[in-house]
Coordinates of C-alpha atoms in Angstrom, one line a residue:
X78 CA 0.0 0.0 0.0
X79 CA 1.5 3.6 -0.7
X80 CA 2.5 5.3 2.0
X81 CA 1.0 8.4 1.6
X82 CA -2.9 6.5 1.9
X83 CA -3.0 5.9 5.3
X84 CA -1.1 8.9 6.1
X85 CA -2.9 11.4 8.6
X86 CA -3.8 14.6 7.0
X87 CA -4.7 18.5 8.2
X88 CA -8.1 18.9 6.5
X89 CA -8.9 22.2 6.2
X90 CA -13.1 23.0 6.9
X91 CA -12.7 26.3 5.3
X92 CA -10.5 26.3 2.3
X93 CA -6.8 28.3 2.1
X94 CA -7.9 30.3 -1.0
X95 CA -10.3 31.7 1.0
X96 CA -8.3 32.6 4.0
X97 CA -5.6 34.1 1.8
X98 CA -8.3 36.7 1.2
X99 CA -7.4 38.2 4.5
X100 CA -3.5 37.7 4.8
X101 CA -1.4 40.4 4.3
X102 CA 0.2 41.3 1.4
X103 CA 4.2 41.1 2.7
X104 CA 4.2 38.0 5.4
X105 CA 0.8 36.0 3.7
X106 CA -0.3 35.8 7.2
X107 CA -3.9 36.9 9.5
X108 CA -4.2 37.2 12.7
X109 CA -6.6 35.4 15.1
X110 CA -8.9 35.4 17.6
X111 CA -9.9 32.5 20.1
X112 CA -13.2 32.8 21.4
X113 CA -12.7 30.2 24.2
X114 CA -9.8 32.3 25.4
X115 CA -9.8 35.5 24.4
X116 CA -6.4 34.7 23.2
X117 CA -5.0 36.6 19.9
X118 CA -2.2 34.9 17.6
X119 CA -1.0 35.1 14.2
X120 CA -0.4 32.8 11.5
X121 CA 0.2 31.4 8.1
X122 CA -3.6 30.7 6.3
X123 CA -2.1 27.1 6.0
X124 CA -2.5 26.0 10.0
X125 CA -6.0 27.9 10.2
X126 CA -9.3 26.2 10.4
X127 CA -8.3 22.9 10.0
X128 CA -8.1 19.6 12.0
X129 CA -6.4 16.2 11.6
X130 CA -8.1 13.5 9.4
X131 CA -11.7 15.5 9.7
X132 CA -13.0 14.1 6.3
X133 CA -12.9 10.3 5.3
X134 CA -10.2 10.5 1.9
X135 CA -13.3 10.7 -0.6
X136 CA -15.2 13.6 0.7
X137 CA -11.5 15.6 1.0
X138 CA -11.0 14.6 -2.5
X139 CA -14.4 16.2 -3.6
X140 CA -14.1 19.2 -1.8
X141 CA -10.6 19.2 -3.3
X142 CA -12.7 19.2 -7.0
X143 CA -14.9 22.0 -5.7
X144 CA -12.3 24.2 -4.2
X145 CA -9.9 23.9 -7.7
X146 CA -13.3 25.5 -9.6
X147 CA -14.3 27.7 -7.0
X148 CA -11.2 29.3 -6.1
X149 CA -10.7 30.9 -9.7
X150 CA -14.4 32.5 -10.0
X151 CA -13.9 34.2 -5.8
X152 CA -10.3 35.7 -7.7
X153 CA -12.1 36.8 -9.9
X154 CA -14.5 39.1 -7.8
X155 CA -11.9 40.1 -5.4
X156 CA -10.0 41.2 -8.8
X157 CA -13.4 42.8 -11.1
X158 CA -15.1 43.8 -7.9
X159 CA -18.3 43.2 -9.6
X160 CA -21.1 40.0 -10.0
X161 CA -21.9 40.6 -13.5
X162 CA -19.0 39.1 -15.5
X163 CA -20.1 36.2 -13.4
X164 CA -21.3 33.2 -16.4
X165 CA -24.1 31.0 -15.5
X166 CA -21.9 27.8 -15.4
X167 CA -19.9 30.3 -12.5
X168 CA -23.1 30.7 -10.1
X169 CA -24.0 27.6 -10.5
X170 CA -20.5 26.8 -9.2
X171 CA -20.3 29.1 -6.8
X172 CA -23.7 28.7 -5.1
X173 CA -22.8 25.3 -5.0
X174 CA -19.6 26.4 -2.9
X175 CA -21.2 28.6 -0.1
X176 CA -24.0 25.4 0.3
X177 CA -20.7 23.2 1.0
X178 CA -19.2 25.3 3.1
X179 CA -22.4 26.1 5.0
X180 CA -22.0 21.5 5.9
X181 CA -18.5 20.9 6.0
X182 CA -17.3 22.7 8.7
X183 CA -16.5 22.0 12.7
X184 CA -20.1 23.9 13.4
X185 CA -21.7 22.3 11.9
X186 CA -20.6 19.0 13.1
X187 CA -20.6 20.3 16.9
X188 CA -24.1 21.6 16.7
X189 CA -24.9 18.4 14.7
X190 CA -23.7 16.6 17.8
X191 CA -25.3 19.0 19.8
X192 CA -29.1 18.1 18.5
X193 CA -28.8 14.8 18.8
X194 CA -27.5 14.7 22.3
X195 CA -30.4 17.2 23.0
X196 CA -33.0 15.1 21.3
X197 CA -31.5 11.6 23.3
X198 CA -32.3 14.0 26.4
X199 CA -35.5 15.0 25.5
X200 CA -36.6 11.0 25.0
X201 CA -34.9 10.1 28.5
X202 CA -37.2 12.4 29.8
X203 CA -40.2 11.2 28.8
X204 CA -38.6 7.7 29.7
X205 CA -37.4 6.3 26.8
X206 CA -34.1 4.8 25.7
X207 CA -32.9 6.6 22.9
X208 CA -31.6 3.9 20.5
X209 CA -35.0 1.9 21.0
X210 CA -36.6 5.0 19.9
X211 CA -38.0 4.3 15.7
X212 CA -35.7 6.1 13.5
X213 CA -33.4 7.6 16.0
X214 CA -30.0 7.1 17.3
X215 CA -27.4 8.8 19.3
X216 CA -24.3 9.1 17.8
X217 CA -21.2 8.5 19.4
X218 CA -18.4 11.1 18.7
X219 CA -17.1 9.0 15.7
X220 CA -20.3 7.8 14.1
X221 CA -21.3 11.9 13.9
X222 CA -17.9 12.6 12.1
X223 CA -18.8 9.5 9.8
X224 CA -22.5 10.9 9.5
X225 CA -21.6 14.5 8.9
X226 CA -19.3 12.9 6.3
X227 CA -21.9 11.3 4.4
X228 CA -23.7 14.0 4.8
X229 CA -21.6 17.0 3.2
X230 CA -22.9 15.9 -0.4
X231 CA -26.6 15.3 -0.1
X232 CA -27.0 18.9 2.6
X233 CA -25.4 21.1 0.1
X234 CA -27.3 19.4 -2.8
X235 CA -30.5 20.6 -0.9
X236 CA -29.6 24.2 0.2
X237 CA -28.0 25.1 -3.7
X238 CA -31.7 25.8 -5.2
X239 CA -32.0 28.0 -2.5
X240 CA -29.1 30.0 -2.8
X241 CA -29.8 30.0 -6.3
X242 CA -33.3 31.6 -6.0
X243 CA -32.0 34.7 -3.9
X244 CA -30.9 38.2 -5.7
X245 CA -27.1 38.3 -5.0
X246 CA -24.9 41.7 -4.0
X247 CA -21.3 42.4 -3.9
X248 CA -20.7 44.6 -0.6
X249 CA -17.0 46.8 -0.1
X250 CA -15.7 48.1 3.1
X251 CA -15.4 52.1 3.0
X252 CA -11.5 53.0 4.0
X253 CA -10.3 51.7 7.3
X254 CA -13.0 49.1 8.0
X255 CA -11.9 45.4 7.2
X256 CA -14.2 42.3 7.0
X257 CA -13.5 39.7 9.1
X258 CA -14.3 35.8 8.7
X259 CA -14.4 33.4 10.8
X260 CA -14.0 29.5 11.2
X261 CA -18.0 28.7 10.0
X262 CA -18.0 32.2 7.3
X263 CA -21.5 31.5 5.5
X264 CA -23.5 33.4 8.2
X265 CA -27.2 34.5 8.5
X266 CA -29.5 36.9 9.2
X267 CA -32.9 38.5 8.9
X268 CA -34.1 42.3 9.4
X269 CA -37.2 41.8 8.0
X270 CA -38.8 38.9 8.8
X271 CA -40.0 39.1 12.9
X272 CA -41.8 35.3 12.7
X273 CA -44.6 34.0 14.3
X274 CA -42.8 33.3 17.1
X275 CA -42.4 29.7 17.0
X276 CA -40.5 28.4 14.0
X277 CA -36.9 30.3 13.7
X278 CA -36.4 32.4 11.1
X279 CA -32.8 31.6 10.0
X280 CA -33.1 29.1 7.4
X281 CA -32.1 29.3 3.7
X282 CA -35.9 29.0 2.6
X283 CA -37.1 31.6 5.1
X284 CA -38.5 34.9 3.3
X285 CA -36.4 37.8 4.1
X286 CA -33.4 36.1 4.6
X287 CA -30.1 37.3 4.4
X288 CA -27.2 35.0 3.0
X289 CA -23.3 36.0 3.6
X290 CA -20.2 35.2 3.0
X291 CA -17.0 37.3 3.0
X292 CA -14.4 36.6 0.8
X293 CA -11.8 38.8 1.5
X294 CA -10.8 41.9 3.8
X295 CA -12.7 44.3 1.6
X296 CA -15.6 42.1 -0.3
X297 CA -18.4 40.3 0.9
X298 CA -20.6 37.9 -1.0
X299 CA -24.4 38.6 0.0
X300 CA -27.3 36.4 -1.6
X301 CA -30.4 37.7 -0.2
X302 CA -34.2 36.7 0.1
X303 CA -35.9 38.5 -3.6
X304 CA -38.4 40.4 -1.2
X305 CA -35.2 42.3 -0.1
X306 CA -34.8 43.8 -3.4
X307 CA -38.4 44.3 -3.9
X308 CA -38.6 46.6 -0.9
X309 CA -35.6 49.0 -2.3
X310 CA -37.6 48.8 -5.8
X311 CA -40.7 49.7 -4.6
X312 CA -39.1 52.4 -2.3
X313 CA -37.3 53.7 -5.5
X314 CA -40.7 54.0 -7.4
X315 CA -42.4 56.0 -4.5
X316 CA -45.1 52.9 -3.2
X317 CA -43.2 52.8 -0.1
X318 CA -42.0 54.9 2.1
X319 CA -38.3 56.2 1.4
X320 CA -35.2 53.6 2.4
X321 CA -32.3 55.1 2.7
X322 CA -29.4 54.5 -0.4
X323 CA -32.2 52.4 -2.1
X324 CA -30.8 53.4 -5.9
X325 CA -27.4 52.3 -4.6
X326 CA -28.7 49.2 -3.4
X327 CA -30.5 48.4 -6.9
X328 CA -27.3 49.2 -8.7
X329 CA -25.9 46.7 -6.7
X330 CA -28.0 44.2 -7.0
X331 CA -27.7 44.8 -10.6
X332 CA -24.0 43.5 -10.3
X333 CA -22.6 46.0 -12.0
X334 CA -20.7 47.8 -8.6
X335 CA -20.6 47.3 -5.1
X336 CA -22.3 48.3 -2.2
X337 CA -19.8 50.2 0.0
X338 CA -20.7 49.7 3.6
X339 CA -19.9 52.4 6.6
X340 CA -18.0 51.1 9.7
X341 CA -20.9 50.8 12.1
X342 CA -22.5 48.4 9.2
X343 CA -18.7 46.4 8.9
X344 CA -18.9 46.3 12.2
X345 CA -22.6 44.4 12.1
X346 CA -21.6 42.2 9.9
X347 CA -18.3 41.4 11.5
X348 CA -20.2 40.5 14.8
X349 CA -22.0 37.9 12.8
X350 CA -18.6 36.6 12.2
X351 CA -18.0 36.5 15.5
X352 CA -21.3 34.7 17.0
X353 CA -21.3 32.1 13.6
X354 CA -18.0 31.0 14.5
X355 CA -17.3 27.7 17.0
X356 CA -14.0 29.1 17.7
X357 CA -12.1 31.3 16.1
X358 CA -11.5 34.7 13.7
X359 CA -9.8 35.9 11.8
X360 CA -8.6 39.1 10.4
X361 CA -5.9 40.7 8.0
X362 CA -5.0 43.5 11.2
X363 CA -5.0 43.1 15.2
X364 CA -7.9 44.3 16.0
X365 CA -10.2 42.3 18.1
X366 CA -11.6 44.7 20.8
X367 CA -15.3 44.2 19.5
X368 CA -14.6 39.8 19.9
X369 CA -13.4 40.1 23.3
X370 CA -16.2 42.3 24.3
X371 CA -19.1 40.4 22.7
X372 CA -17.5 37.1 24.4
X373 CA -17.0 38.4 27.4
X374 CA -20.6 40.3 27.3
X375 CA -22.4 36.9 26.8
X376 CA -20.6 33.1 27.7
X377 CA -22.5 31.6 24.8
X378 CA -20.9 33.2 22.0
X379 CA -17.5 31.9 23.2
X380 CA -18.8 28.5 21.1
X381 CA -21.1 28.7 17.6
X382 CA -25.1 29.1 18.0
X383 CA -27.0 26.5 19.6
X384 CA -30.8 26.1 19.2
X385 CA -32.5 24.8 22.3
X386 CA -35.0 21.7 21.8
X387 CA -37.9 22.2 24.2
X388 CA -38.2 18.9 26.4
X389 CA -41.5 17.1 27.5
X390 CA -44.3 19.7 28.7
X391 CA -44.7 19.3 32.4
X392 CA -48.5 18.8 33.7
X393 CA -49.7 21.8 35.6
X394 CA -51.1 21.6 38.8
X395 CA -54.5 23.0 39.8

């Protein structure tokens, strides 16, 4: 057998390419931040996100595929600054891309694991054993690492039409703000969808939402829900009520420019970095003041988001 197949391997769960985005020029380099520790560092893009042996040899050697296509049409927005050179082959490529890296990293194996050890709890309580339960098992740490394996393909496969269907936006930093990305990038949002109240509203089908990923100190990828642009358009025409920079915004969306974004909104969008991330940031320059404070502000952004899974209603007493 060659030596080199049973070899242990750094896989890295967000690609180099895309890291390089925020080294710096001299040193190819970025600087991080640790959420569990508050501790700063800096390093070469090539010991960054990664861990030892985290995909079986078949799913590295896919992502491989994707990342040689992918990396070629992200150089070439950080290079034309624009969406609209963009072929159709390109987006189809490239919304395939942010779907894979939305499955394949350390997130979203921990809250993975996370889910099921909540949903084993939630049986216990109503006093059942979990892997007697129809349809449901809980995982032990290496059957999740094969399951989120097997699982990279057929996800991203599901959440591409999605990504597909939204209206896409190139955004720019104005001078002296920085994007920053951290170790699960494709983040979420929504401003304009409050829910019913029970169903979340952070999913890639949910109307209003917002889609982001950045791609290098001064770009960011956004592919958000159509009613997003509809707003701006109808604002634009006079049947709603004025938004502010609405004719930039359609230009934008047009793909023709970017969308140049103030501090205070870099600094939004950075803190999604931040809470996204399981564990650490990164950035071309050292400076992690708003990190530290938003980790040390609230314990449960020092790991990646966790839904909660109500248990078993309790009976009320009379």
């Amino acid at each position: 057998m060659a030596a080199h197949s049973t070899a242990r391997t750094d896989h890295h769960y967000v690609p180099q390419f895309l890291l390089r985005g925020f080294a710096s020029d001299k040193r190819k380099q970025v600087y991080g931040f640790d959420k569990s520790n508050n501790n700063e560092f800096r390093s070469s893009v090539r010991n960054l996100a990664c861990q030892r042996d985290f995909y079986d040899p078949d799913v590295d050697q896919w992502l491989r595929q994707l990342e040689d296509v992918s990396a070629p049409i992200i150089q070439s927005l950080r290079t034309k600054r624009t969406l609209s050179h963009l072929r159709d082959a390109e987006i189809q490529w490239l919304a395939g891309f942010i779907a894979v890296q939305q499955v394949r990293t350390l997130h979203h194996r921990a809250l993975s694991a996370d889910i099921n050890k909540q949903l084993a709890n939630v049986l216990r309580e109503m006093g059942a054993e979990p892997n007697s339960v129809k349809n449901f098992h809980e995982f032990t740490d290496s059957e999740m690492r094969e399951q989120t394996n097997a699982d990279v393909r057929p996800l991203s496969l599901e959440l591409m039409p999605y990504i597909l269907r939204k209206n896409w936006i190139l955004f720019s930093v104005a001078f002296g703000s920085e994007f920053w990305i951290g170790d699960h990038p494709v983040v979420l949002a929504n401003n304009v969808n409050p829910g019913d109240g029970l169903r979340g509203t952070l999913g890639f089908g949910v109307p209003g939402i917002e889609i982001y990923l950045p791609i290098s100190s001064e770009l960011m990828l956004g592919c958000l829900c159509p009613n997003i642009r509809a707003m701006f358009a109808a604002s634009h025409a006079g049947r709603l009520p004025a938004m502010p920079r609405a004719e930039e915004f359609l230009r934008a969306f047009d793909g023709s420019t970017t969308l140049q974004l103030d501090s205070e909104n870099v600094r939004y969008h950075n803190s999604l970095q931040v809470i996204s991330a399981e564990r650490f940031v990164y950035s071309e320059h050292r400076a992690f003041e708003m990190a530290r404070e938003m980790v040390s502000t609230d314990e449960r952004v020092r790991i990646g988001r966790r839904p909660k899974i109500a248990g078993r209603p309790r009976n009320k007493r009379g």
